[in-house]
Amino acid sequence: MQEKLQSIRERALERLNQAADTGVLEQIRVAVLGKKGELTALLRSMGQLAPEERPAMGQKVNELRALIEEKLAERERALKEREKEARLQKEAIDVTLPVQPRTSGAMHPCSIVLDQLLTIFTGMGFEVVEGPEVEYDHYNFELLNLPKNHPARDAQDTFYIDDNIVLRTHTSPVQARIMTTRKPPIRIVCPGRTYRVDEADATHSPVFQQIEGLVIDEGISMSDLKGTLDAFASRLYGEGITTRFRPSYFPFTEPSAEVDLTCANCKGAGCRVCKGTGWIEVLGAGMVNPKVLEMCGIDPGKYTGFAFGIGIERITMLKYGVPNMKYLWENDVRFLKQFR
Ligand code: DAH
C-alpha cells in the first residue's frame, strides 16, 4: 500500500508538471481525487490493513491528497496567468497602424447659396413654396400677362412639350399658381430649376435655377420692395451692400426694375468684376401688374404686391468668384472639394 501511495504521488506530480492547460488539470483532479479516483480507491481499500496500521496510513493518504490539491491550485494559477497573457497578446491592437481615410462629400456651391437665401427670406417671414418644372403655358405665360404672340415671349426661348405644356422658363409661374389658390396676405419664395433653349457658355446654361419672391397685401409699395431687397443684399454679402433700381420692363410687373447690388468685390469702388461701375446686376423685380392680380382673381383695387426673381447661379458665381458657369455643372471634384 505504501508503494502504491508512492507511485500515485509520483505519477500525479509528474502529470501536474506537464499539464499544458487547465483542462488537463481537471482530468488529473478527477483521476486522482475524484469519487472513482486512485487515491479514493486506496482509501477504501484500507480495510485490508491491520487496525493499528490504519491511522498512520490514513494520515499519509490525507497528506498526499492535501499536497496534490495544493499543487493543482498552484499549477492552475500559473496556467490561468499564462492563458490570460496569451489572450492579451492575441487581442492586442496596434494603435500605430494608419487608419482608413474617411472621405466626406461637400455641398454644391449653388446649394450653399440657396440655403443662405432661404435662411434670409424665411427669417423675414417668407414661406417656401415649390411648383412643377413641367408647366402649363397658362401659368408660365398667360397668367403672367404674356399672351400668345406677345413679343416678350421671344426673350424666353422655350422648350415646348406640346402646344400647352412647357418646361418652365422661370419660377414666376409659381406666383400665378399661388395667387389663383390663396387669398392675401401672401409672402412666398419659390426656388427651383428653370429651362431655356440656350447655348451653354460662360454665363448661360439651358438648365439653371431661380428663386422667385412674391408679397401681396393691402398697402404694399415699391419702398417695401426696396427695403426687402436691401436687407437681402446686406445679409448675403455684408454691411454696406445695397441695391440700385434701374427702370426696366417685365409684362408681369408695372413698374419694373433691373436691380443691381453694390459690387461685393470692391464695395462699390469699381473693379474688374463690376467693369468699373461699382454695381452688379443680379435680379429683376417690380410691382405686380394689376392685370396679373386681376387674372389670378385678386382684387387690384384692394391689394398691391411686389415680386422679384433671382438667378441662383449668378449669385453663386459672384459670391465665390467663379469665372465660368460650366464649373457649376461639370461636377469636377477638384472644383467641388473647395466648398467643404
Ligand atoms: N421671371 C423673370 C426672368 O426669369 C425674372 C423676374 C423679373 C421675376 C421680375 C419677377 C419679377 O418676379 O418681378 O427673367
PDB file of C-alpha atoms in Angstrom, residues 32-223:
ATOM      1  CA  VAL A  32      -6.706  11.035  -8.580  1.00  0.00           C
ATOM      2  CA  LEU A  33      -9.058  12.764  -6.153  1.00  0.00           C
ATOM      3  CA  GLY A  34     -12.443  12.065  -7.782  1.00  0.00           C
ATOM      4  CA  LYS A  35     -15.037   9.622  -6.475  1.00  0.00           C
ATOM      5  CA  LYS A  36     -13.567   6.902  -8.645  1.00  0.00           C
ATOM      6  CA  GLY A  37     -10.038   8.287  -8.400  1.00  0.00           C
ATOM      7  CA  GLU A  38      -6.925   6.355  -7.478  1.00  0.00           C
ATOM      8  CA  LEU A  39      -6.467   7.938  -4.085  1.00  0.00           C
ATOM      9  CA  THR A  40     -10.121   7.471  -3.174  1.00  0.00           C
ATOM     10  CA  ALA A  41      -9.845   3.802  -4.140  1.00  0.00           C
ATOM     11  CA  LEU A  42      -6.751   3.471  -1.984  1.00  0.00           C
ATOM     12  CA  LEU A  43      -8.548   4.977   0.971  1.00  0.00           C
ATOM     13  CA  ARG A  44     -11.365   2.471   0.502  1.00  0.00           C
ATOM     14  CA  SER A  45      -9.011  -0.464   0.418  1.00  0.00           C
ATOM     15  CA  MET A  46      -7.613   0.444   3.843  1.00  0.00           C
ATOM     16  CA  GLY A  47      -9.985  -2.121   5.330  1.00  0.00           C
ATOM     17  CA  GLN A  48      -7.435  -4.739   4.285  1.00  0.00           C
ATOM     18  CA  LEU A  49      -4.874  -3.266   6.693  1.00  0.00           C
ATOM     19  CA  ALA A  50      -4.439  -4.282  10.261  1.00  0.00           C
ATOM     20  CA  PRO A  51      -6.438  -1.898  12.513  1.00  0.00           C
ATOM     21  CA  GLU A  52      -3.309  -0.470  14.125  1.00  0.00           C
ATOM     22  CA  GLU A  53      -1.790   0.407  10.758  1.00  0.00           C
ATOM     23  CA  ARG A  54      -4.833   2.316   9.603  1.00  0.00           C
ATOM     24  CA  PRO A  55      -4.395   5.717  11.374  1.00  0.00           C
ATOM     25  CA  ALA A  56      -0.840   6.183  10.101  1.00  0.00           C
ATOM     26  CA  MET A  57      -1.815   5.125   6.586  1.00  0.00           C
ATOM     27  CA  GLY A  58      -4.933   7.300   6.671  1.00  0.00           C
ATOM     28  CA  GLN A  59      -2.844  10.273   7.622  1.00  0.00           C
ATOM     29  CA  LYS A  60      -0.414   9.642   4.732  1.00  0.00           C
ATOM     30  CA  VAL A  61      -3.236   9.392   2.226  1.00  0.00           C
ATOM     31  CA  ASN A  62      -4.699  12.656   3.538  1.00  0.00           C
ATOM     32  CA  GLU A  63      -1.331  14.346   3.377  1.00  0.00           C
ATOM     33  CA  LEU A  64      -0.963  13.291  -0.238  1.00  0.00           C
ATOM     34  CA  ARG A  65      -4.475  14.494  -1.009  1.00  0.00           C
ATOM     35  CA  ALA A  66      -3.649  17.888   0.536  1.00  0.00           C
ATOM     36  CA  LEU A  67      -0.377  18.062  -1.359  1.00  0.00           C
ATOM     37  CA  ILE A  68      -1.984  17.272  -4.684  1.00  0.00           C
ATOM     38  CA  GLU A  69      -4.751  19.773  -4.047  1.00  0.00           C
ATOM     39  CA  GLU A  70      -2.223  22.428  -3.286  1.00  0.00           C
ATOM     40  CA  LYS A  71      -0.145  21.634  -6.379  1.00  0.00           C
ATOM     41  CA  LEU A  72      -3.286  21.612  -8.516  1.00  0.00           C
ATOM     42  CA  ALA A  73      -4.230  25.072  -7.267  1.00  0.00           C
ATOM     43  CA  GLU A  74      -0.720  26.358  -7.769  1.00  0.00           C
ATOM     44  CA  ARG A  75      -0.482  24.978 -11.249  1.00  0.00           C
ATOM     45  CA  GLU A  76      -3.939  26.266 -12.092  1.00  0.00           C
ATOM     46  CA  ARG A  77      -2.954  29.793 -11.084  1.00  0.00           C
ATOM     47  CA  ALA A  78       0.145  29.610 -13.241  1.00  0.00           C
ATOM     48  CA  LEU A  79      -1.719  28.229 -16.246  1.00  0.00           C
ATOM     49  CA  LYS A  80      -4.517  30.774 -15.948  1.00  0.00           C
ATOM     50  CA  GLU A  81      -1.979  33.557 -15.870  1.00  0.00           C
ATOM     51  CA  ARG A  82      -0.318  32.130 -18.961  1.00  0.00           C
ATOM     52  CA  GLU A  83      -3.630  31.747 -20.765  1.00  0.00           C
ATOM     53  CA  LYS A  84      -4.521  35.357 -19.955  1.00  0.00           C
ATOM     54  CA  GLU A  85      -1.179  36.548 -21.302  1.00  0.00           C
ATOM     55  CA  ALA A  86      -1.734  34.619 -24.498  1.00  0.00           C
ATOM     56  CA  ARG A  87      -5.213  36.070 -24.905  1.00  0.00           C
ATOM     57  CA  LEU A  88      -3.996  39.617 -24.339  1.00  0.00           C
ATOM     58  CA  GLN A  89      -1.266  39.069 -26.885  1.00  0.00           C
ATOM     59  CA  LYS A  90      -3.752  37.811 -29.416  1.00  0.00           C
ATOM     60  CA  GLU A  91      -6.227  40.634 -28.843  1.00  0.00           C
ATOM     61  CA  ALA A  92      -3.641  43.379 -28.829  1.00  0.00           C
ATOM     62  CA  ILE A  93      -4.469  46.291 -31.165  1.00  0.00           C
ATOM     63  CA  ASP A  94      -1.688  48.107 -32.926  1.00  0.00           C
ATOM     64  CA  VAL A  95      -2.683  51.718 -32.332  1.00  0.00           C
ATOM     65  CA  THR A  96       0.145  52.913 -34.534  1.00  0.00           C
ATOM     66  CA  LEU A  97      -1.398  51.405 -37.695  1.00  0.00           C
ATOM     67  CA  PRO A  98      -2.656  54.142 -40.071  1.00  0.00           C
ATOM     68  CA  VAL A  99      -6.472  54.428 -40.160  1.00  0.00           C
ATOM     69  CA  GLN A 100      -8.600  54.124 -43.300  1.00  0.00           C
ATOM     70  CA  PRO A 101      -9.008  57.697 -44.519  1.00  0.00           C
ATOM     71  CA  ARG A 102     -12.683  58.745 -44.467  1.00  0.00           C
ATOM     72  CA  THR A 103     -13.801  60.787 -47.421  1.00  0.00           C
ATOM     73  CA  SER A 104     -16.758  63.096 -46.988  1.00  0.00           C
ATOM     74  CA  GLY A 105     -18.774  64.914 -49.613  1.00  0.00           C
ATOM     75  CA  ALA A 106     -19.323  68.640 -49.906  1.00  0.00           C
ATOM     76  CA  MET A 107     -22.360  70.815 -50.535  1.00  0.00           C
ATOM     77  CA  HIS A 108     -22.572  72.135 -54.069  1.00  0.00           C
ATOM     78  CA  PRO A 109     -21.868  75.899 -54.018  1.00  0.00           C
ATOM     79  CA  CYS A 110     -25.310  76.617 -55.531  1.00  0.00           C
ATOM     80  CA  SER A 111     -26.905  74.616 -52.708  1.00  0.00           C
ATOM     81  CA  ILE A 112     -24.878  76.543 -50.129  1.00  0.00           C
ATOM     82  CA  VAL A 113     -26.083  79.836 -51.603  1.00  0.00           C
ATOM     83  CA  LEU A 114     -29.676  78.641 -51.949  1.00  0.00           C
ATOM     84  CA  ASP A 115     -29.617  77.577 -48.291  1.00  0.00           C
ATOM     85  CA  GLN A 116     -28.419  81.056 -47.349  1.00  0.00           C
ATOM     86  CA  LEU A 117     -31.101  82.721 -49.444  1.00  0.00           C
ATOM     87  CA  LEU A 118     -33.801  80.583 -47.852  1.00  0.00           C
ATOM     88  CA  THR A 119     -32.463  81.357 -44.377  1.00  0.00           C
ATOM     89  CA  ILE A 120     -32.504  85.085 -45.156  1.00  0.00           C
ATOM     90  CA  PHE A 121     -36.018  85.083 -46.617  1.00  0.00           C
ATOM     91  CA  THR A 122     -37.629  82.764 -44.093  1.00  0.00           C
ATOM     92  CA  GLY A 123     -36.032  84.994 -41.451  1.00  0.00           C
ATOM     93  CA  MET A 124     -38.028  87.872 -42.945  1.00  0.00           C
ATOM     94  CA  GLY A 125     -41.235  85.855 -42.704  1.00  0.00           C
ATOM     95  CA  PHE A 126     -41.393  84.364 -46.210  1.00  0.00           C
ATOM     96  CA  GLU A 127     -42.797  80.884 -46.727  1.00  0.00           C
ATOM     97  CA  VAL A 128     -41.015  78.479 -49.120  1.00  0.00           C
ATOM     98  CA  VAL A 129     -43.230  77.083 -51.893  1.00  0.00           C
ATOM     99  CA  GLU A 130     -42.378  74.898 -54.878  1.00  0.00           C
ATOM    100  CA  GLY A 131     -44.024  74.310 -58.229  1.00  0.00           C
ATOM    101  CA  PRO A 132     -43.637  71.886 -61.151  1.00  0.00           C
ATOM    102  CA  GLU A 133     -40.793  72.116 -63.661  1.00  0.00           C
ATOM    103  CA  VAL A 134     -43.065  70.812 -66.418  1.00  0.00           C
ATOM    104  CA  GLU A 135     -45.620  73.603 -66.501  1.00  0.00           C
ATOM    105  CA  TYR A 136     -48.733  74.694 -68.337  1.00  0.00           C
ATOM    106  CA  ASP A 137     -48.282  77.557 -70.802  1.00  0.00           C
ATOM    107  CA  HIS A 138     -51.201  79.078 -68.877  1.00  0.00           C
ATOM    108  CA  TYR A 139     -49.156  79.598 -65.701  1.00  0.00           C
ATOM    109  CA  ASN A 140     -45.757  80.115 -67.316  1.00  0.00           C
ATOM    110  CA  PHE A 141     -47.052  82.804 -69.705  1.00  0.00           C
ATOM    111  CA  GLU A 142     -50.768  83.595 -69.935  1.00  0.00           C
ATOM    112  CA  LEU A 143     -51.472  84.488 -66.299  1.00  0.00           C
ATOM    113  CA  LEU A 144     -48.257  86.496 -66.216  1.00  0.00           C
ATOM    114  CA  ASN A 145     -49.558  88.804 -68.938  1.00  0.00           C
ATOM    115  CA  LEU A 146     -47.621  87.083 -71.706  1.00  0.00           C
ATOM    116  CA  PRO A 147     -50.390  86.071 -74.127  1.00  0.00           C
ATOM    117  CA  LYS A 148     -49.585  84.060 -77.256  1.00  0.00           C
ATOM    118  CA  ASN A 149     -47.790  86.220 -79.842  1.00  0.00           C
ATOM    119  CA  HIS A 150     -46.618  88.622 -77.123  1.00  0.00           C
ATOM    120  CA  PRO A 151     -43.171  89.790 -78.286  1.00  0.00           C
ATOM    121  CA  ALA A 152     -41.676  89.290 -74.803  1.00  0.00           C
ATOM    122  CA  ARG A 153     -42.143  85.536 -75.230  1.00  0.00           C
ATOM    123  CA  ASP A 154     -39.217  85.621 -77.662  1.00  0.00           C
ATOM    124  CA  ALA A 155     -36.887  86.647 -74.857  1.00  0.00           C
ATOM    125  CA  GLN A 156     -37.523  83.296 -73.226  1.00  0.00           C
ATOM    126  CA  ASP A 157     -36.672  80.624 -75.766  1.00  0.00           C
ATOM    127  CA  THR A 158     -38.934  77.878 -74.603  1.00  0.00           C
ATOM    128  CA  PHE A 159     -38.719  74.090 -74.598  1.00  0.00           C
ATOM    129  CA  TYR A 160     -42.225  73.026 -75.625  1.00  0.00           C
ATOM    130  CA  ILE A 161     -43.608  69.634 -74.606  1.00  0.00           C
ATOM    131  CA  ASP A 162     -46.741  70.358 -76.659  1.00  0.00           C
ATOM    132  CA  ASP A 163     -48.842  73.445 -77.502  1.00  0.00           C
ATOM    133  CA  ASN A 164     -49.968  73.873 -73.912  1.00  0.00           C
ATOM    134  CA  ILE A 165     -47.132  72.415 -71.846  1.00  0.00           C
ATOM    135  CA  VAL A 166     -43.581  73.745 -71.476  1.00  0.00           C
ATOM    136  CA  LEU A 167     -40.504  73.322 -69.349  1.00  0.00           C
ATOM    137  CA  ARG A 168     -40.935  76.405 -67.168  1.00  0.00           C
ATOM    138  CA  THR A 169     -38.711  79.253 -68.366  1.00  0.00           C
ATOM    139  CA  HIS A 170     -38.696  80.949 -64.962  1.00  0.00           C
ATOM    140  CA  THR A 171     -40.016  80.383 -61.428  1.00  0.00           C
ATOM    141  CA  SER A 172     -42.669  83.096 -61.909  1.00  0.00           C
ATOM    142  CA  PRO A 173     -45.446  80.576 -62.741  1.00  0.00           C
ATOM    143  CA  VAL A 174     -45.368  79.551 -59.063  1.00  0.00           C
ATOM    144  CA  GLN A 175     -46.550  83.104 -58.286  1.00  0.00           C
ATOM    145  CA  ALA A 176     -49.542  82.576 -60.565  1.00  0.00           C
ATOM    146  CA  ARG A 177     -50.307  79.194 -59.022  1.00  0.00           C
ATOM    147  CA  ILE A 178     -50.287  80.664 -55.505  1.00  0.00           C
ATOM    148  CA  MET A 179     -52.275  83.771 -56.416  1.00  0.00           C
ATOM    149  CA  THR A 180     -55.025  81.681 -58.037  1.00  0.00           C
ATOM    150  CA  THR A 181     -55.328  79.405 -54.988  1.00  0.00           C
ATOM    151  CA  ARG A 182     -54.750  81.658 -51.957  1.00  0.00           C
ATOM    152  CA  LYS A 183     -56.057  84.860 -50.505  1.00  0.00           C
ATOM    153  CA  PRO A 184     -53.731  87.705 -49.443  1.00  0.00           C
ATOM    154  CA  PRO A 185     -51.709  88.302 -47.394  1.00  0.00           C
ATOM    155  CA  ILE A 186     -49.180  86.257 -49.409  1.00  0.00           C
ATOM    156  CA  ARG A 187     -45.462  86.216 -48.685  1.00  0.00           C
ATOM    157  CA  ILE A 188     -43.598  83.428 -50.507  1.00  0.00           C
ATOM    158  CA  VAL A 189     -40.278  82.499 -52.071  1.00  0.00           C
ATOM    159  CA  CYS A 190     -40.117  79.749 -54.711  1.00  0.00           C
ATOM    160  CA  PRO A 191     -36.767  78.167 -55.550  1.00  0.00           C
ATOM    161  CA  GLY A 192     -36.301  75.711 -58.394  1.00  0.00           C
ATOM    162  CA  ARG A 193     -34.888  74.676 -61.745  1.00  0.00           C
ATOM    163  CA  THR A 194     -35.774  76.524 -64.913  1.00  0.00           C
ATOM    164  CA  TYR A 195     -35.109  75.806 -68.599  1.00  0.00           C
ATOM    165  CA  ARG A 196     -34.380  77.786 -71.718  1.00  0.00           C
ATOM    166  CA  VAL A 197     -33.134  76.938 -75.186  1.00  0.00           C
ATOM    167  CA  ASP A 198     -29.723  78.493 -74.648  1.00  0.00           C
ATOM    168  CA  GLU A 199     -26.284  77.525 -75.831  1.00  0.00           C
ATOM    169  CA  ALA A 200     -24.147  76.797 -72.758  1.00  0.00           C
ATOM    170  CA  ASP A 201     -21.404  79.411 -72.345  1.00  0.00           C
ATOM    171  CA  ALA A 202     -19.601  81.227 -69.539  1.00  0.00           C
ATOM    172  CA  THR A 203     -22.823  82.845 -68.281  1.00  0.00           C
ATOM    173  CA  HIS A 204     -25.612  80.667 -69.758  1.00  0.00           C
ATOM    174  CA  SER A 205     -26.907  77.162 -69.406  1.00  0.00           C
ATOM    175  CA  PRO A 206     -30.095  75.523 -70.753  1.00  0.00           C
ATOM    176  CA  VAL A 207     -30.827  74.430 -67.163  1.00  0.00           C
ATOM    177  CA  PHE A 208     -30.424  76.917 -64.353  1.00  0.00           C
ATOM    178  CA  GLN A 209     -32.021  77.847 -61.048  1.00  0.00           C
ATOM    179  CA  GLN A 210     -34.018  80.800 -59.837  1.00  0.00           C
ATOM    180  CA  ILE A 211     -35.692  81.895 -56.670  1.00  0.00           C
ATOM    181  CA  GLU A 212     -38.892  83.858 -57.012  1.00  0.00           C
ATOM    182  CA  GLY A 213     -40.311  86.190 -54.389  1.00  0.00           C
ATOM    183  CA  LEU A 214     -43.878  87.439 -54.064  1.00  0.00           C
ATOM    184  CA  VAL A 215     -45.580  89.633 -51.480  1.00  0.00           C
ATOM    185  CA  ILE A 216     -49.227  90.686 -51.732  1.00  0.00           C
ATOM    186  CA  ASP A 217     -51.194  92.587 -49.130  1.00  0.00           C
ATOM    187  CA  GLU A 218     -53.030  95.854 -48.638  1.00  0.00           C
ATOM    188  CA  GLY A 219     -50.773  98.877 -48.966  1.00  0.00           C
ATOM    189  CA  ILE A 220     -47.645  97.144 -50.292  1.00  0.00           C
ATOM    190  CA  SER A 221     -45.472  99.681 -52.120  1.00  0.00           C
ATOM    191  CA  MET A 222     -42.232  99.982 -54.028  1.00  0.00           C
ATOM    192  CA  SER A 223     -40.470 101.036 -50.824  1.00  0.00           C
TER     193      SER A 223
END
